[in-house]
Coordinates of C-alpha atoms in Angstrom, one line a residue:
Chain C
X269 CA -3.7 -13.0 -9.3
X270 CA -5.6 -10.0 -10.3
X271 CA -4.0 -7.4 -12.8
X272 CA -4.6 -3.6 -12.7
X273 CA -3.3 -1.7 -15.5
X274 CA -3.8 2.2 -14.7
X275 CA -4.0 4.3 -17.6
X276 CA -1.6 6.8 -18.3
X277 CA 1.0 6.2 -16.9
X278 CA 1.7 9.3 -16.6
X279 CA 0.4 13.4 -17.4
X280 CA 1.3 16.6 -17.3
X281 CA -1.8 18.9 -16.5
X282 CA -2.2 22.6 -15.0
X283 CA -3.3 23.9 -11.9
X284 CA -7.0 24.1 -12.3
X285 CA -7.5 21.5 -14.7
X286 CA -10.0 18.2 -14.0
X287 CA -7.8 15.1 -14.0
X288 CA -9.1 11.4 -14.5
X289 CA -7.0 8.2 -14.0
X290 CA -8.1 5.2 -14.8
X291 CA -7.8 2.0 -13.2
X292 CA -9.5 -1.6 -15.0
X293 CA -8.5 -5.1 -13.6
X294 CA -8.4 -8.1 -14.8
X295 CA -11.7 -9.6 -13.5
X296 CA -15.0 -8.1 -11.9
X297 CA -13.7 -6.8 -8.2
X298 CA -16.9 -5.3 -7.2
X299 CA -16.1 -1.9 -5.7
X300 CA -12.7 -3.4 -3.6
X301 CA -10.8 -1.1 -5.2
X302 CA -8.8 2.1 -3.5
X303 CA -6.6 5.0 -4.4
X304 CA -3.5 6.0 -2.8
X305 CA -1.3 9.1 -3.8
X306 CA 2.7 9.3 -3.3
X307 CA 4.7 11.9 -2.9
X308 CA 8.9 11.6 -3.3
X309 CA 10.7 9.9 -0.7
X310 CA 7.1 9.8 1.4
X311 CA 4.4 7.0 2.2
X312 CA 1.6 6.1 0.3
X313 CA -1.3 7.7 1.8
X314 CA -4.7 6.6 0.8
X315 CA -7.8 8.8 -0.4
X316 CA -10.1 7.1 -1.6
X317 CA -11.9 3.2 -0.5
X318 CA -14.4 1.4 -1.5
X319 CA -14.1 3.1 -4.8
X320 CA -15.9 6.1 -4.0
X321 CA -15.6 6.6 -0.4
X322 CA -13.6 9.6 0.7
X323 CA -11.0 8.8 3.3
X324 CA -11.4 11.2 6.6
X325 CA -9.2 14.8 6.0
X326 CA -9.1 14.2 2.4
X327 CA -9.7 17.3 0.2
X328 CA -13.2 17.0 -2.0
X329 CA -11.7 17.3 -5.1
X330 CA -10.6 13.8 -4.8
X331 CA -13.5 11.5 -6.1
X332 CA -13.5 7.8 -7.4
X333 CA -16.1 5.7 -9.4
X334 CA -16.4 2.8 -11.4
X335 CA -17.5 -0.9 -9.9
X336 CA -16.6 -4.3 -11.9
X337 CA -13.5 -3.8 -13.5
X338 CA -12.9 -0.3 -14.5
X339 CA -12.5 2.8 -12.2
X340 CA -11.8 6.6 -12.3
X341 CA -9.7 9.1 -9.6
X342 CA -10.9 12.5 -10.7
X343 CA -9.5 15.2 -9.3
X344 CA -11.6 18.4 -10.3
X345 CA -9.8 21.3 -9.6
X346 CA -5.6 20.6 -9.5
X347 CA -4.0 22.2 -6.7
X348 CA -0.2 22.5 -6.4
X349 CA 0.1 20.3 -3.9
X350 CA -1.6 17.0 -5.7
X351 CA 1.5 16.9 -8.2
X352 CA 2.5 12.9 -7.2
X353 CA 2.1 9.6 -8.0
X354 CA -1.3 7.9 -7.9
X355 CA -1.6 3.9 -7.1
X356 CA -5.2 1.9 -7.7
X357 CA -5.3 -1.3 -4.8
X358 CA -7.4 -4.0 -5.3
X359 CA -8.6 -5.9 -2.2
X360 CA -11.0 -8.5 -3.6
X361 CA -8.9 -11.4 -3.2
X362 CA -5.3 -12.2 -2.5
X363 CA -2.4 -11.4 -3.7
X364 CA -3.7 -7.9 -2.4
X365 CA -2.3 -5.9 -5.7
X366 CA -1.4 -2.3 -7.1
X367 CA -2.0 -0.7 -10.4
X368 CA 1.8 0.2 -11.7
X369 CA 0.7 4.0 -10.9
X370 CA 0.5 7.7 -12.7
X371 CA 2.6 9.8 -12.4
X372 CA 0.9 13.7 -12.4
X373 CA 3.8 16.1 -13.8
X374 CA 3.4 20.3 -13.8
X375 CA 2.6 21.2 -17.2
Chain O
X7 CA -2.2 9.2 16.5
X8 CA -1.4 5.9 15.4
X9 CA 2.8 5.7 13.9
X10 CA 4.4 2.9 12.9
X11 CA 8.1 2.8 12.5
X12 CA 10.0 0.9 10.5
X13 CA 13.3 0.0 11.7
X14 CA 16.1 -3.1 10.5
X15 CA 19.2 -3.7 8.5
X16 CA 20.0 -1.5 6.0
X17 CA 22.2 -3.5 4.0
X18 CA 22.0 -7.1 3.8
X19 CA 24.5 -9.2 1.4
X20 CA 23.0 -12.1 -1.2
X21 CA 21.6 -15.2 0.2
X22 CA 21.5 -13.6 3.7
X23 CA 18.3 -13.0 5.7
X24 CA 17.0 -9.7 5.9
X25 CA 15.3 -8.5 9.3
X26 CA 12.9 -5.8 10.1
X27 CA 10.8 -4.3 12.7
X28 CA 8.0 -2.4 12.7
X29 CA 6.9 -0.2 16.2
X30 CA 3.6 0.6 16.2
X31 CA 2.4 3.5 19.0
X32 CA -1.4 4.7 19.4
X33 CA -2.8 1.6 18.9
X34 CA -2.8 -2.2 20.2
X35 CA -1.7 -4.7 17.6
X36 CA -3.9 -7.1 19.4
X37 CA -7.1 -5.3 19.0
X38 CA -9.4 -6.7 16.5
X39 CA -10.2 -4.0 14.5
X40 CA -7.5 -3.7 12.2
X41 CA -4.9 -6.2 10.5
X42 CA -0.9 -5.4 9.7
X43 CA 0.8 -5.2 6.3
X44 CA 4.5 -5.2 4.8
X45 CA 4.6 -3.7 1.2
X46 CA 7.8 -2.9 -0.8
X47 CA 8.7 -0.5 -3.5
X48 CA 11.8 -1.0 -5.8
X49 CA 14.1 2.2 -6.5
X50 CA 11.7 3.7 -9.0
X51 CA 9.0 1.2 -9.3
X52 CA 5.7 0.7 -7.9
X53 CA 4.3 -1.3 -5.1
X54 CA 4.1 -5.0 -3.8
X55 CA 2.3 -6.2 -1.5
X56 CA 3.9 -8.7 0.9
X57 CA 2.1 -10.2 3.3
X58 CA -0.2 -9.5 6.2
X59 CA -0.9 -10.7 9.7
X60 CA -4.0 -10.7 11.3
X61 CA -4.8 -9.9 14.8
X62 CA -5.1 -13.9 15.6
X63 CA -1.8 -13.9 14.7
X64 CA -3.2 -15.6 11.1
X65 CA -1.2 -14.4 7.9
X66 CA -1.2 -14.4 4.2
X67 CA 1.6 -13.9 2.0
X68 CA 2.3 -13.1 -1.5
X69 CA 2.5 -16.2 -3.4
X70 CA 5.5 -14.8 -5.7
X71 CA 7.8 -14.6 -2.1
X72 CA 5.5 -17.1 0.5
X73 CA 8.5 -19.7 0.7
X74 CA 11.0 -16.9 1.9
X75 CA 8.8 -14.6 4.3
X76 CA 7.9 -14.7 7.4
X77 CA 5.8 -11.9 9.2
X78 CA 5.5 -12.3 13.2
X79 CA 4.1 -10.4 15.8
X80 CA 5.3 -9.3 19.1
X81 CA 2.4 -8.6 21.6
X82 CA 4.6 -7.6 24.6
X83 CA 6.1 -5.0 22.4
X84 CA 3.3 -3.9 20.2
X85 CA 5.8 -4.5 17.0
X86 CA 5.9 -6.8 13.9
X87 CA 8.5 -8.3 11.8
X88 CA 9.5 -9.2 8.8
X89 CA 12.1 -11.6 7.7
X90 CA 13.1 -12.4 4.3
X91 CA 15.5 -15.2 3.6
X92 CA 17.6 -15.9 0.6
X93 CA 17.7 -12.4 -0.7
X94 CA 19.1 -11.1 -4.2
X95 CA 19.7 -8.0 -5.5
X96 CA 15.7 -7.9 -6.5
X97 CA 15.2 -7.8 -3.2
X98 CA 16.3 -4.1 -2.8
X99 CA 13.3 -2.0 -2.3
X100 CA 11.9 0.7 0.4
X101 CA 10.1 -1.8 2.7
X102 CA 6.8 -0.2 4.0
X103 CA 4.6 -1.5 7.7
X104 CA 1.0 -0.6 6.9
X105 CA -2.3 -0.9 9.3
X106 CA -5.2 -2.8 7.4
X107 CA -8.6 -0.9 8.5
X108 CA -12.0 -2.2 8.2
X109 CA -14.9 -0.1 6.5
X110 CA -18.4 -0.8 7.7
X111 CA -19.2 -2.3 4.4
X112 CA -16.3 -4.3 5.1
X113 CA -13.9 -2.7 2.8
X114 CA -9.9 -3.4 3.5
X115 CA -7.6 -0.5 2.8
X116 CA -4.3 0.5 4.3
X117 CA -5.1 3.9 6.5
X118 CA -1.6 4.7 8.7
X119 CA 1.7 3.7 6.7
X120 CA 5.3 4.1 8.4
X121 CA 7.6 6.4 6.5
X122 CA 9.3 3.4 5.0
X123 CA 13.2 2.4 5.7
X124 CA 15.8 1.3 2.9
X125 CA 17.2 -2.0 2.4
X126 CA 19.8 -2.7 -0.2
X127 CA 21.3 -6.1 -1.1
X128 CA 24.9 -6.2 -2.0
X129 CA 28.1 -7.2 -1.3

């Protein structure tokens, strides 16, 4: 199976500030690699594919990078409403798997 | 608008099989285009991925639960299932119905998730 360890775990961070996750797997995935963010008690909803593609109605704050093994989520400008839990998704290969997430607090 | 909801037994006890079902409205299971997932999430954990069924009716499951899951499809309904036999308390999660789109580059992500329903396993 393919690991991915998402770095930190979690954060605390302002509104305004530029937040970067980071997201490395265990072997080269290409760019297979996507971003989903969770709110409480809701769904998974997904923002970003193909490591840097922005998924339709997603706000353009939301970026992702990286290709082989390691990745970034950067949000550039924190807005109230991205305070959740962020989850990296490999789907090179199967077992499809998840980072173990971040958790972005209110500072 | 595409929804999916999740529906099944809430509480199942140990060693019994639990059952779900997953509606889906807005689009055809049976189209081509897309592919069906079953993820889980532990109380305050992250995510697993379960299985998935293609629209052929092919599917793959998670290695770590392949001998105790079975995900089926019901055309005439536009639903899928999920059953999961032998269950222990790890087996308590919020169990999620995802639909697997295809980029053009031919990238797999999941784009519409239900809202998620609650199973717990206990006496």
């Amino acid at each position: 199976d393919i690991q991915m360890t998402q770095s930190p775990s979690s954060l605390s961070a302002s509104v305004g500030d530029r937040v970067t996750i980071t997201c490395r797997a265990s072997q080269s995935i290409s760019n297979f690699l996507n971003w989903y963010q969770q709110k409480p008690g809701k769904a998974p909803k997904v923002l970003i594919y193909a490591a840097s593609s922005l998924q339709s109605g997603v706000p353009s704050r939301f970026s992702g990078g990286g290709s082989g093994t390691d990745f970034t989520l950067t949000i550039s400008s924190l807005q109230p409403e991205d305070f959740a839990t962020y989850y990296c998704q490999q789907s090179y290969g199967n077992p499809l798997t998840f980072g173990g997430g971040t958790k972005v607090e209110i500072k | 608008q595409v929804q999916l909801q999740e529906s099944g037994s809430g509480l199942v006890k140990p060693s019994k099989t639990l059952s779900l079902t997953c509606a889906v409205s807005g689009a055809s299971i049976s189209s081509g285009d897309y592919s069906w997932s079953w993820i889980r999430q532990p109380p305050g954990k992250g995510l697993e991925w379960i299985g998935y069924i293609y629209h052929s009716g092919r599917t793959y499951y998670n290695p770590s639960l392949k001998s105790r899951v079975t995900i089926l499809e019901d055309r005439s309904k536009n639903q899928l299932s999920l059953n999961v036999t032998s269950v222990t308390a790890a087996d308590t999660a919020v169990y999620y119905c995802a639909r697997i789109a295809r980029s053009p580059t031919a990238h797999y992500y999941m784009d519409v998730w239900g809202e998620g329903t609650t199973v717990t396993v206990s006496s």
